[in-house]
Short mmCIF file of C-alpha atoms in Angstrom, two decimals:
data_model
loop_
_atom_site.label_atom_id
_atom_site.label_comp_id
_atom_site.label_asym_id
_atom_site.label_seq_id
_atom_site.Cartn_x
_atom_site.Cartn_y
_atom_site.Cartn_z
CA MET A 1 -36.76 6.08 14.07
CA ALA A 2 -38.85 9.18 13.44
CA SER A 3 -41.40 8.00 15.91
CA ALA A 4 -38.95 7.72 18.75
CA TRP A 5 -40.28 10.91 20.37
CA GLU A 6 -43.64 9.24 20.95
CA HIS A 7 -41.84 6.29 22.46
CA PHE A 8 -40.42 8.45 25.26
CA GLY A 9 -43.92 8.93 26.55
CA GLU A 10 -44.23 5.25 27.13
CA VAL A 11 -41.18 4.91 29.31
CA ALA A 12 -41.91 3.49 32.76
CA ASN A 13 -40.44 6.36 34.82
CA ILE A 14 -42.82 8.84 33.23
CA LEU A 15 -45.46 7.53 35.64
CA GLN A 16 -43.42 8.91 38.59
CA LEU A 17 -43.89 12.41 37.23
CA THR A 18 -47.60 12.28 37.06
CA GLY A 19 -48.24 14.23 40.30
CA LEU A 20 -45.86 17.14 39.39
CA ASN A 21 -47.09 20.38 37.94
CA ALA A 22 -45.46 22.33 35.18
CA VAL A 23 -43.20 24.49 37.50
CA ALA A 24 -41.83 21.35 39.26
CA LEU A 25 -41.22 19.59 35.87
CA VAL A 26 -39.27 22.66 34.61
CA SER A 27 -37.02 22.48 37.66
CA LEU A 28 -36.42 18.79 37.07
CA ILE A 29 -35.51 19.50 33.42
CA VAL A 30 -32.92 22.11 34.49
CA LYS A 31 -31.35 19.73 37.05
CA ALA A 32 -31.26 16.84 34.43
CA ALA A 33 -29.57 19.16 31.96
CA ASN A 34 -26.79 19.85 34.42
CA ARG A 35 -26.09 16.09 34.81
CA ALA A 36 -26.20 15.18 31.03
CA ARG A 37 -23.28 13.22 29.64
CA MET A 38 -24.24 13.53 25.98
CA HIS A 39 -25.74 16.43 24.06
CA LYS A 40 -24.68 18.69 26.88
CA LYS A 41 -24.94 21.82 24.72
CA ASN A 42 -28.45 20.91 23.49
CA CYS A 43 -29.53 20.06 27.05
CA GLN A 44 -28.32 23.42 28.36
CA ILE A 45 -30.04 25.37 25.51
CA PHE A 46 -33.24 23.48 26.07
CA ALA A 47 -33.09 24.08 29.83
CA GLN A 48 -32.69 27.81 29.37
CA HIS A 49 -35.66 27.98 27.11
CA VAL A 50 -37.81 25.91 29.50
CA LYS A 51 -36.59 28.03 32.43
CA MET A 52 -38.16 31.13 30.77
CA ILE A 53 -41.45 29.27 30.69
CA GLY A 54 -40.99 28.25 34.35
CA ASN A 55 -40.43 31.88 35.45
CA LEU A 56 -43.70 32.81 33.71
CA LEU A 57 -45.62 29.95 35.22
CA GLU A 58 -44.49 30.77 38.75
CA GLN A 59 -46.44 34.01 38.56
CA LEU A 60 -49.57 32.12 37.79
CA LYS A 61 -51.92 30.35 40.17
CA ILE A 62 -51.99 27.00 38.36
CA SER A 63 -54.38 25.45 40.81
CA GLU A 64 -56.88 28.27 40.12
CA LEU A 65 -56.42 27.92 36.29
CA LYS A 66 -57.16 24.21 36.42
CA LYS A 67 -60.57 24.94 37.72
CA TYR A 68 -61.64 26.26 34.29
CA PRO A 69 -61.88 23.84 31.40
CA GLU A 70 -60.58 26.32 28.85
CA THR A 71 -57.25 26.62 30.79
CA ARG A 72 -57.11 23.17 32.41
CA GLU A 73 -56.82 21.15 29.21
CA PRO A 74 -53.97 23.25 27.61
CA LEU A 75 -52.15 23.08 30.96
CA GLU A 76 -52.37 19.37 31.21
CA MET A 77 -51.12 18.99 27.59
CA LEU A 78 -48.25 21.40 28.47
CA GLU A 79 -47.40 19.26 31.53
CA ASP A 80 -47.36 16.08 29.44
CA ALA A 81 -45.07 17.75 26.95
CA LEU A 82 -42.79 18.75 29.84
CA ARG A 83 -42.80 15.25 31.16
CA ARG A 84 -41.65 13.91 27.84
CA ALA A 85 -39.11 16.67 27.65
CA TYR A 86 -37.69 15.61 31.05
CA VAL A 87 -37.40 11.98 29.88
CA LEU A 88 -35.53 13.17 26.79
CA VAL A 89 -33.12 15.30 28.77
CA ASN A 90 -32.65 12.62 31.40
CA SER A 91 -31.91 10.03 28.71
CA CYS A 92 -28.80 12.04 27.79
CA GLN A 93 -27.43 10.94 31.20
CA GLU A 94 -28.80 7.40 31.73
CA ARG A 95 -28.92 5.89 28.20
CA SER A 96 -26.04 4.08 26.52
CA TYR A 97 -23.28 6.40 25.35
CA LEU A 98 -22.77 4.58 22.05
CA TYR A 99 -26.54 4.59 21.51
CA LEU A 100 -26.75 8.33 21.93
CA ILE A 101 -23.81 8.85 19.60
CA ALA A 102 -25.26 6.66 16.92
CA MET A 103 -28.67 8.30 17.24
CA GLY A 104 -27.13 11.75 17.25
CA TRP A 105 -29.20 13.63 14.73
CA ASN A 106 -32.31 11.74 15.84
CA ILE A 107 -31.89 13.14 19.35
CA VAL A 108 -31.34 16.64 17.86
CA TYR A 109 -34.61 16.39 16.00
CA GLN A 110 -36.38 15.35 19.24
CA PHE A 111 -35.09 18.45 21.04
CA ARG A 112 -36.44 20.60 18.27
CA ARG A 113 -39.77 18.76 18.23
CA ALA A 114 -40.00 19.08 22.06
CA GLN A 115 -39.54 22.85 22.00
CA GLU A 116 -42.06 23.29 19.23
CA GLU A 117 -44.60 21.20 21.04
CA ILE A 118 -44.17 23.12 24.39
CA ASP A 119 -44.34 26.51 22.64
CA ARG A 120 -47.49 25.44 20.83
CA TYR A 121 -49.32 24.48 24.03
CA LEU A 122 -48.07 27.72 25.61
CA ARG A 123 -49.71 29.79 22.88
CA ILE A 124 -53.02 27.87 23.39
CA ILE A 125 -53.26 28.95 27.03
CA PRO A 126 -55.37 32.10 27.18
CA LEU A 127 -53.14 33.71 29.81
CA ILE A 128 -53.41 37.17 28.39
CA ALA A 129 -57.23 37.12 28.49
CA LEU A 130 -57.37 35.76 32.06
CA LEU A 131 -54.75 37.89 33.67
CA ASP A 132 -54.70 40.98 31.49
CA ASN A 133 -51.07 41.53 32.57
CA ALA A 134 -48.79 43.54 30.20
CA ARG A 135 -45.72 41.99 31.81
CA VAL A 136 -46.98 38.46 31.15
CA LYS A 137 -47.77 39.37 27.62
CA GLU A 138 -44.23 40.68 27.03
CA ARG A 139 -42.75 37.50 28.57
CA ILE A 140 -44.78 35.34 26.25
CA GLU A 141 -43.55 37.37 23.28
CA GLU A 142 -40.00 37.00 24.48
CA ILE A 143 -40.47 33.22 24.77
CA GLN A 144 -41.90 32.98 21.25
CA LYS A 145 -39.00 34.99 19.83
CA ASP A 146 -36.48 32.75 21.68
CA GLN A 147 -35.89 30.31 18.84
CA ARG A 148 -33.00 27.96 19.81
CA GLU A 149 -30.87 26.09 17.27
CA TYR A 150 -30.10 22.45 18.11
CA THR A 151 -27.30 20.61 16.34
CA PHE A 152 -24.91 17.67 16.56
CA ASP A 153 -21.46 18.56 17.84
CA GLU A 154 -18.54 17.96 15.53
CA ASP A 155 -16.63 15.79 18.04
CA ASP A 156 -19.62 13.61 18.61
CA ARG A 157 -20.07 13.33 14.87
CA LYS A 158 -16.56 11.98 14.52
CA VAL A 159 -17.27 9.38 17.20
CA GLN A 160 -20.45 8.43 15.35
CA ASN A 161 -18.57 7.94 12.11
CA ALA A 162 -16.01 5.83 13.95
CA ILE A 163 -18.47 3.45 15.57
CA LEU A 164 -20.71 3.11 12.46
CA ASN A 165 -17.82 2.56 10.06
CA PRO A 166 -18.25 -0.92 8.63
CA GLN A 167 -14.46 -1.31 8.36
CA PRO A 168 -13.03 0.51 11.38
CA SER A 169 -9.42 1.62 11.25
CA GLU A 170 -7.00 1.84 14.10
CA ASN A 171 -7.70 5.53 14.40
CA ASP A 172 -11.46 4.80 14.79
CA THR A 173 -10.70 2.36 17.63
CA ILE A 174 -8.56 5.06 19.39
CA ILE A 175 -11.39 7.56 19.12
CA LEU A 176 -13.86 5.11 20.53
CA LYS A 177 -11.67 4.18 23.42
CA LYS A 178 -10.85 7.80 24.24
CA ASN A 179 -14.42 9.01 24.24
CA LEU A 180 -15.85 6.00 26.01
CA SER A 181 -13.29 6.45 28.80
CA CYS A 182 -14.32 10.10 29.16
CA SER A 183 -17.92 9.07 29.33
CA TYR A 184 -17.15 6.60 32.11
CA PRO A 185 -14.30 8.29 34.06
CA LYS A 186 -14.64 6.00 37.09
CA LEU A 187 -14.65 2.68 35.12
CA PRO A 188 -11.92 0.89 33.25
CA PHE A 189 -12.35 0.43 29.57
CA ASP A 190 -13.36 -3.17 29.71
CA LYS A 191 -16.03 -2.61 32.35
CA ALA A 192 -17.34 0.38 30.42
CA LEU A 193 -17.74 -1.76 27.40
CA ARG A 194 -19.62 -4.42 29.44
CA LYS A 195 -21.90 -1.75 30.78
CA GLU A 196 -22.53 -0.29 27.34
CA ASN A 197 -23.27 -3.82 26.04
CA GLU A 198 -25.87 -4.33 28.70
CA MET A 199 -27.53 -1.00 28.07
CA LEU A 200 -27.54 -1.58 24.34
CA LYS A 201 -29.43 -4.84 24.87
CA VAL A 202 -31.99 -2.97 26.81
CA GLU A 203 -32.35 -0.47 23.97
CA LEU A 204 -32.61 -3.39 21.53
CA GLN A 205 -35.50 -4.79 23.54
CA ARG A 206 -37.28 -1.44 23.47
CA SER A 207 -36.80 -1.11 19.73
CA GLN A 208 -38.08 -4.64 19.21
CA ASP A 209 -41.08 -3.88 21.27
CA HIS A 210 -41.84 -0.85 19.10
CA LEU A 211 -41.07 -2.84 15.94
CA ASP A 212 -38.45 -0.23 14.85
CA VAL A 213 -36.43 -2.28 12.40
CA ASP A 214 -34.01 0.51 11.42
CA GLN A 215 -33.13 1.32 15.01
CA CYS A 216 -32.65 -2.46 15.72
CA GLU A 217 -30.10 -2.71 12.95
CA VAL A 218 -28.15 0.22 14.37
CA ILE A 219 -28.22 -1.15 17.89
CA LEU A 220 -27.07 -4.64 16.69
CA ARG A 221 -24.16 -2.89 14.91
CA LEU A 222 -23.30 -1.11 18.19
CA ILE A 223 -23.32 -4.35 20.13
CA GLU A 224 -20.99 -5.80 17.61
CA VAL A 225 -18.63 -2.77 18.09
CA THR A 226 -18.58 -3.34 21.87
CA GLU A 227 -17.95 -7.10 21.52
CA ASN A 228 -15.11 -6.55 18.94
CA ALA A 229 -13.60 -3.87 21.22
CA ALA A 230 -13.74 -6.16 24.20
CA ASN A 231 -12.08 -9.03 22.32
CA PRO A 232 -9.42 -7.45 20.01
CA PRO A 233 -7.63 -9.89 17.59
CA THR A 234 -4.30 -11.00 19.09
CA GLU A 235 -1.16 -10.39 17.02
CA LYS A 236 0.26 -13.56 15.70
CA ALA A 237 3.65 -14.21 14.20
CA SER A 238 3.83 -13.77 10.48
CA PRO A 239 3.31 -17.08 8.70
CA VAL A 240 5.57 -15.93 5.88
CA LYS A 241 8.51 -15.22 8.15
CA SER A 242 8.06 -18.57 9.99
CA SER A 243 7.80 -20.51 6.72
CA GLN A 244 10.89 -18.68 5.42
CA LYS A 245 12.83 -19.65 8.53
CA LEU A 246 11.58 -23.21 8.29
CA GLU A 247 12.57 -23.42 4.65
CA SER A 248 16.06 -21.99 5.27
CA GLY A 249 16.61 -24.56 8.07
CA LYS A 250 15.56 -27.42 5.90
CA ALA A 251 17.75 -26.13 3.04
CA GLU A 252 20.78 -26.00 5.27
CA LYS A 253 20.27 -29.50 6.59
CA SER A 254 19.54 -30.95 3.13
CA PHE A 255 22.64 -29.31 1.76
CA GLU A 256 24.80 -30.88 4.40
CA LYS A 257 23.28 -34.34 3.87
CA SER A 258 22.78 -34.45 0.12
CA PRO A 259 24.51 -31.99 -2.22
CA GLU A 260 23.13 -33.82 -5.24
CA LYS A 261 19.56 -33.25 -4.07
CA VAL A 262 20.28 -29.58 -3.62
CA HIS A 263 21.65 -29.43 -7.19
CA HIS A 264 18.56 -31.13 -8.46
CA GLN A 265 16.38 -28.62 -6.64
CA THR A 266 18.37 -25.76 -8.01
CA SER A 267 18.04 -27.10 -11.51
CA SER A 268 14.26 -27.53 -11.12
CA ARG A 269 14.06 -23.98 -9.82
CA ARG A 270 15.96 -22.67 -12.82
CA ALA A 271 13.64 -24.60 -15.10
CA THR A 272 10.64 -22.95 -13.22
CA ILE A 273 12.19 -19.57 -13.68
CA SER A 274 12.93 -20.15 -17.38
CA SER A 275 9.34 -21.28 -17.86
CA GLY A 276 8.22 -18.15 -16.10
CA HIS A 277 10.31 -16.13 -18.52
CA LYS A 278 8.54 -17.89 -21.43
CA GLU A 279 5.11 -17.20 -19.94
CA ALA A 280 6.06 -13.60 -19.35
CA SER A 281 7.32 -13.22 -22.89
CA THR A 282 4.12 -14.89 -24.14
CA ALA A 283 2.00 -12.39 -22.09
CA GLU A 284 4.07 -9.61 -23.32
CA SER A 285 3.49 -10.72 -26.90
CA ASN A 286 -0.28 -10.84 -26.22
CA LEU A 287 -0.12 -7.29 -25.08
CA GLN A 288 1.43 -6.14 -28.35
CA ASP A 289 -1.93 -5.43 -29.92
CA GLU A 290 -1.46 -2.08 -31.51
CA TRP A 291 0.19 -0.84 -34.80
CA HIS A 292 3.60 0.45 -34.24
CA ALA A 293 3.50 2.30 -37.57
CA ASP A 294 0.72 4.83 -38.15
CA LEU A 295 -1.55 4.65 -41.25
CA LEU A 296 -0.67 8.22 -42.20
CA GLY A 297 2.98 7.81 -41.21
CA CYS A 298 4.02 7.43 -44.93
CA CYS A 299 4.83 11.14 -44.90
CA ALA A 300 7.62 10.40 -42.41
CA GLU A 301 9.44 8.25 -45.07
CA PRO A 302 8.75 9.92 -48.41
CA TYR A 303 11.25 7.70 -50.24
CA LEU A 304 9.46 4.55 -49.14
CA CYS A 305 6.16 6.14 -50.00
CA VAL A 306 7.22 7.05 -53.55
CA LYS A 307 8.85 3.68 -54.09
CA THR A 308 5.66 1.87 -53.08
CA PHE A 309 3.45 4.11 -55.16
CA LEU A 310 5.62 3.50 -58.25
CA CYS A 311 6.28 -0.22 -57.57
CA PRO A 312 3.65 -1.55 -55.15
CA CYS A 313 4.40 -5.21 -56.13
CA ASP A 314 7.79 -5.13 -54.45
CA ALA A 315 6.39 -3.87 -51.11
CA PHE A 316 3.40 -6.24 -51.29
CA SER A 317 5.62 -9.30 -51.92
CA LYS A 318 7.58 -8.61 -48.74
CA ILE A 319 4.36 -8.18 -46.80
CA ALA A 320 2.72 -11.32 -48.28
CA SER A 321 5.81 -13.42 -47.54
CA VAL A 322 5.48 -12.59 -43.82
CA ALA A 323 1.71 -12.86 -43.74
CA THR A 324 1.45 -16.23 -45.48
CA GLY A 325 4.75 -17.70 -44.35
CA LYS A 326 5.73 -18.41 -47.93
CA GLN A 327 8.35 -16.63 -49.98
CA MET A 328 6.71 -14.55 -52.69
CA SER A 329 8.58 -12.78 -55.48
CA SER A 330 7.72 -9.38 -56.90
CA ALA A 331 6.59 -10.99 -60.19
CA GLU A 332 4.21 -13.46 -58.34
CA ALA A 333 2.84 -10.52 -56.40
CA CYS A 334 2.31 -8.53 -59.56
CA ASN A 335 0.53 -11.48 -61.18
CA GLU A 336 -1.78 -11.85 -58.19
CA ILE A 337 -2.66 -8.14 -58.11
CA MET A 338 -3.24 -8.00 -61.84
CA ALA A 339 -5.53 -11.14 -61.70
CA TYR A 340 -7.66 -9.77 -58.89
CA SER A 341 -7.80 -6.36 -60.55
CA LEU A 342 -9.54 -7.88 -63.56
CA ILE A 343 -12.49 -8.83 -61.33
CA LEU A 344 -12.37 -5.49 -59.46
CA ALA A 345 -11.28 -7.22 -56.24
CA CYS A 346 -7.76 -5.93 -55.79
CA CYS A 347 -8.54 -4.21 -52.45
CA CYS A 348 -10.28 -7.41 -51.23
CA TYR A 349 -7.15 -9.43 -51.88
CA THR A 350 -4.74 -7.02 -50.31
CA CYS A 351 -6.96 -6.46 -47.25
CA CYS A 352 -7.05 -10.27 -46.73
CA VAL A 353 -3.31 -10.29 -46.60
CA ARG A 354 -3.46 -7.38 -44.14
CA ARG A 355 -5.75 -9.46 -42.00
CA LYS A 356 -3.32 -12.38 -41.96
CA LEU A 357 -0.54 -9.98 -40.99
CA ARG A 358 -2.63 -8.65 -38.11
CA ARG A 359 -3.19 -12.18 -36.81
CA ILE A 360 0.47 -13.00 -36.85
CA PHE A 361 1.40 -9.77 -34.92
CA ASN A 362 -1.84 -9.99 -32.75
CA ILE A 363 -2.94 -6.56 -33.69
CA LYS A 364 -6.44 -5.21 -32.97
CA GLY A 365 -8.85 -4.57 -35.83
CA GLY A 366 -11.47 -6.03 -38.01
CA LEU A 367 -12.20 -7.11 -41.58
CA PHE A 368 -14.07 -3.87 -42.30
CA ASP A 369 -11.12 -1.79 -40.92
CA ASP A 370 -8.74 -3.61 -43.26
CA PHE A 371 -10.90 -3.21 -46.32
CA LEU A 372 -11.50 0.51 -45.65
CA SER A 373 -7.75 1.12 -45.15
CA HIS A 374 -6.96 -0.39 -48.53
CA PHE A 375 -9.95 1.14 -50.25
CA MET A 376 -9.22 4.70 -49.19
CA CYS A 377 -5.44 4.60 -49.82
CA CYS A 378 -3.92 1.31 -50.78
CA CYS A 379 -0.44 2.88 -50.92
CA CYS A 380 -0.70 4.18 -47.34
CA ALA A 381 -1.90 0.81 -46.11
CA LEU A 382 1.03 -1.01 -47.83
CA VAL A 383 3.60 1.48 -46.41
CA GLN A 384 2.12 0.96 -42.95
CA GLU A 385 2.29 -2.83 -43.18
CA LEU A 386 5.86 -2.81 -44.61
CA ARG A 387 7.00 -0.43 -41.82
CA GLU A 388 5.32 -2.70 -39.28
CA VAL A 389 7.16 -5.75 -40.67
CA GLU A 390 10.51 -3.98 -40.51
CA ILE A 391 9.89 -2.51 -37.00
CA ARG A 392 8.97 -5.86 -35.51
CA GLY A 393 11.96 -7.41 -37.20
CA ALA A 394 10.03 -10.06 -39.01
CA TYR A 395 11.67 -9.13 -42.35
CA GLY A 396 15.15 -7.77 -43.08
CA PRO A 397 17.75 -6.53 -40.64
CA GLN A 398 17.15 -2.81 -41.33
CA ASN A 399 15.13 -0.79 -38.81
CA THR A 400 14.98 -3.69 -36.40
CA ARG A 401 15.02 -2.73 -32.78
CA THR A 402 17.20 -4.54 -30.19
CA SER A 403 16.42 -4.37 -26.56
CA PRO A 404 17.82 -6.15 -23.49
CA PRO A 405 15.71 -8.96 -22.06
CA ARG A 406 13.17 -7.85 -19.52
CA HIS A 407 13.97 -10.68 -17.10
CA GLN A 408 17.52 -11.36 -16.15
CA HIS A 409 18.93 -13.73 -13.53
CA MET A 410 22.33 -14.94 -12.52
CA GLU A 411 23.12 -18.59 -12.40
CA SER A 412 25.80 -19.77 -10.02
#
């Protein structure tokens, strides 16, 4: 896309400008700027700058200057640059509106490059040495100081975002329709779209001839935009509403004909709902994967903490009964703890019970976490496990939490 400025020189209508000198080309550029549909501000700025050059060239005898090789060649290069500049300004009127919008910043860069090229050739011309005219020298200095700024208008930028949006919204469509109608005030919207589509296909052919892949992709996207805007999706009736009406009609007829069938359907629906309740409760239980009791929460219940510290077997028996699913007395728990203490594996035994408890309650954690908890403070770990058992209601009525069911339904 960066080479598009060179492509302007290859346009067919540039041949029609071959016989015109620099002054005539400047006049054409000014007229084309007044007719521009897009980049009007940039065209006017560029025309004002070129007009300054034209006023200077009018004072020169160009035919005389072309007799000398040192001035003829720079003048011819200046005229070539002015021809390309005319094609650029004229394209803001004749080219596709959507194409000019999509190529917004690219066109802006071409204006900047055109001004730099013209000024460069103007500096090469040894006008001062030939004419020795102070006024001409001052004019040249004024031209060189006249540095114009070219930019992309904010309104045009919004249109560019709207047409290049891969998922256009309703607001984007409104923006496109509004600006395209302003660009073609004498044409209805559908005819303007068809004209844009035809012009975009011409632009696509040019880009394909120049092997400009990036520009081809943009133009194909613009063609798609025109086709989608020309054939908007028709609104259809909601399938959900129609299906609901159909089902309600069938239900009324079936109720009149066969009450038993309706009762059977109602029962099956209730069974489906109840199974959904079971699935929801199962999913809810799968989500209960955190400890409700904190490991250091023993300080919140000092009595339980002291009791567990003085008699850990009683607390451990309650925990082991829930974890293993078998009733274990305090004496059995004491025997187990003493036996494993002889081989220095008491923490290993209690952490294995903690692991079983985690699996029953589906609590996150690992074997290393269990061992570390019992190794650092076995009493704190036992208090946490005992409080977890009581909170979840797996053992004893105390401290159990009651809550209403999450899913309620009324049966008729």
